């Protein structure tokens, strides 16, 4: 028998976890991931982006500039206005 998927959960790479009210989950979203809520109730999440502690300040600036450029071109973050 195949394992059943939790009603509300998250999969990161090959690991699946069930969401539990009042609990926290921390993940590295550079891996392929998905979330789902097949329950009748709404779920709300608080999403925080944190820098990995090994990323140097100048690397952060370059990465931020790269994303700002891509947003300005309309490549990410919705349509360009």
PDB file of C-alpha atoms in Angstrom, residues 4-80:
ATOM      1  CA  UNK A   4      -1.456   8.323   2.320  1.00  0.00           C
ATOM      2  CA  UNK A   5      -0.821  12.000   1.891  1.00  0.00           C
ATOM      3  CA  UNK A   6      -1.623  14.198   4.944  1.00  0.00           C
ATOM      4  CA  UNK A   7      -4.693  16.425   4.576  1.00  0.00           C
ATOM      5  CA  UNK A   8      -2.568  19.510   5.140  1.00  0.00           C
ATOM      6  CA  UNK A   9       1.152  19.285   4.601  1.00  0.00           C
ATOM      7  CA  UNK A  10       4.384  20.139   2.876  1.00  0.00           C
ATOM      8  CA  UNK A  11       6.857  18.190   0.804  1.00  0.00           C
ATOM      9  CA  UNK A  12      10.472  19.341   0.453  1.00  0.00           C
ATOM     10  CA  UNK A  13      12.595  17.167  -1.845  1.00  0.00           C
ATOM     11  CA  UNK A  14      11.726  13.629  -0.773  1.00  0.00           C
ATOM     12  CA  UNK A  15      10.456  14.477   2.734  1.00  0.00           C
ATOM     13  CA  UNK A  16       6.754  14.990   3.517  1.00  0.00           C
ATOM     14  CA  UNK A  17       5.471  16.471   6.758  1.00  0.00           C
ATOM     15  CA  UNK A  18       1.967  16.980   8.095  1.00  0.00           C
ATOM     16  CA  UNK A  19       1.035  20.452   9.282  1.00  0.00           C
ATOM     17  CA  UNK A  20      -0.103  20.687  12.918  1.00  0.00           C
ATOM     18  CA  UNK A  21      -1.912  23.712  14.325  1.00  0.00           C
ATOM     19  CA  UNK A  22       0.386  25.881  16.437  1.00  0.00           C
ATOM     20  CA  UNK A  23       3.579  24.322  15.107  1.00  0.00           C
ATOM     21  CA  UNK A  24       6.367  25.765  12.974  1.00  0.00           C
ATOM     22  CA  UNK A  25       8.204  24.389   9.978  1.00  0.00           C
ATOM     23  CA  UNK A  26      11.526  25.711   8.720  1.00  0.00           C
ATOM     24  CA  UNK A  27      12.668  24.686   5.256  1.00  0.00           C
ATOM     25  CA  UNK A  28      15.223  25.447   2.591  1.00  0.00           C
ATOM     26  CA  UNK A  29      13.108  26.456  -0.400  1.00  0.00           C
ATOM     27  CA  UNK A  30      16.015  26.062  -2.800  1.00  0.00           C
ATOM     28  CA  UNK A  31      14.822  22.438  -2.949  1.00  0.00           C
ATOM     29  CA  UNK A  32      11.776  21.463  -4.974  1.00  0.00           C
ATOM     30  CA  UNK A  33       8.816  21.848  -2.630  1.00  0.00           C
ATOM     31  CA  UNK A  34       5.033  21.946  -2.513  1.00  0.00           C
ATOM     32  CA  UNK A  35       2.342  22.655   0.075  1.00  0.00           C
ATOM     33  CA  UNK A  36      -1.320  21.700   0.143  1.00  0.00           C
ATOM     34  CA  UNK A  37      -4.446  22.135   2.209  1.00  0.00           C
ATOM     35  CA  UNK A  38      -7.196  19.625   1.428  1.00  0.00           C
ATOM     36  CA  UNK A  39      -9.033  20.434   4.681  1.00  0.00           C
ATOM     37  CA  UNK A  40     -12.265  22.429   4.893  1.00  0.00           C
ATOM     38  CA  UNK A  41     -10.639  25.087   7.117  1.00  0.00           C
ATOM     39  CA  UNK A  42      -8.414  27.900   5.854  1.00  0.00           C
ATOM     40  CA  UNK A  43      -4.754  27.896   6.793  1.00  0.00           C
ATOM     41  CA  UNK A  44      -2.645  31.016   7.179  1.00  0.00           C
ATOM     42  CA  UNK A  45       1.127  31.079   7.091  1.00  0.00           C
ATOM     43  CA  UNK A  46       3.841  33.538   7.948  1.00  0.00           C
ATOM     44  CA  UNK A  47       6.644  33.373   5.418  1.00  0.00           C
ATOM     45  CA  UNK A  48      10.066  34.798   6.242  1.00  0.00           C
ATOM     46  CA  UNK A  49      13.057  34.924   3.932  1.00  0.00           C
ATOM     47  CA  UNK A  50      16.337  34.570   5.800  1.00  0.00           C
ATOM     48  CA  UNK A  51      19.870  34.650   4.475  1.00  0.00           C
ATOM     49  CA  UNK A  52      21.981  31.559   5.006  1.00  0.00           C
ATOM     50  CA  UNK A  53      24.646  32.501   7.585  1.00  0.00           C
ATOM     51  CA  UNK A  54      27.458  31.480   5.203  1.00  0.00           C
ATOM     52  CA  UNK A  55      26.398  34.023   2.543  1.00  0.00           C
ATOM     53  CA  UNK A  56      28.716  37.036   2.814  1.00  0.00           C
ATOM     54  CA  UNK A  57      27.408  40.625   2.816  1.00  0.00           C
ATOM     55  CA  UNK A  58      28.824  41.375  -0.661  1.00  0.00           C
ATOM     56  CA  UNK A  59      27.220  38.187  -1.994  1.00  0.00           C
ATOM     57  CA  UNK A  60      23.885  39.266  -0.510  1.00  0.00           C
ATOM     58  CA  UNK A  61      24.182  42.638  -2.246  1.00  0.00           C
ATOM     59  CA  UNK A  62      24.962  41.017  -5.601  1.00  0.00           C
ATOM     60  CA  UNK A  63      22.104  38.533  -5.276  1.00  0.00           C
ATOM     61  CA  UNK A  64      19.701  41.323  -4.258  1.00  0.00           C
ATOM     62  CA  UNK A  65      20.827  43.421  -7.250  1.00  0.00           C
ATOM     63  CA  UNK A  66      20.298  40.448  -9.576  1.00  0.00           C
ATOM     64  CA  UNK A  67      16.721  39.990  -8.352  1.00  0.00           C
ATOM     65  CA  UNK A  68      16.016  43.742  -8.527  1.00  0.00           C
ATOM     66  CA  UNK A  69      17.207  43.759 -12.142  1.00  0.00           C
ATOM     67  CA  UNK A  70      15.028  40.733 -12.994  1.00  0.00           C
ATOM     68  CA  UNK A  71      11.990  42.368 -11.314  1.00  0.00           C
ATOM     69  CA  UNK A  72      12.639  45.583 -13.256  1.00  0.00           C
ATOM     70  CA  UNK A  73      12.664  43.598 -16.496  1.00  0.00           C
ATOM     71  CA  UNK A  74       9.380  41.905 -15.548  1.00  0.00           C
ATOM     72  CA  UNK A  75      10.994  38.469 -15.522  1.00  0.00           C
ATOM     73  CA  UNK A  76       9.888  37.747 -11.933  1.00  0.00           C
ATOM     74  CA  UNK A  77       7.423  39.125  -9.404  1.00  0.00           C
ATOM     75  CA  UNK A  78       4.424  39.595 -11.637  1.00  0.00           C
ATOM     76  CA  UNK A  79       3.841  41.777 -14.649  1.00  0.00           C
ATOM     77  CA  UNK A  80       5.985  44.798 -15.444  1.00  0.00           C
TER      78      UNK A  80
END
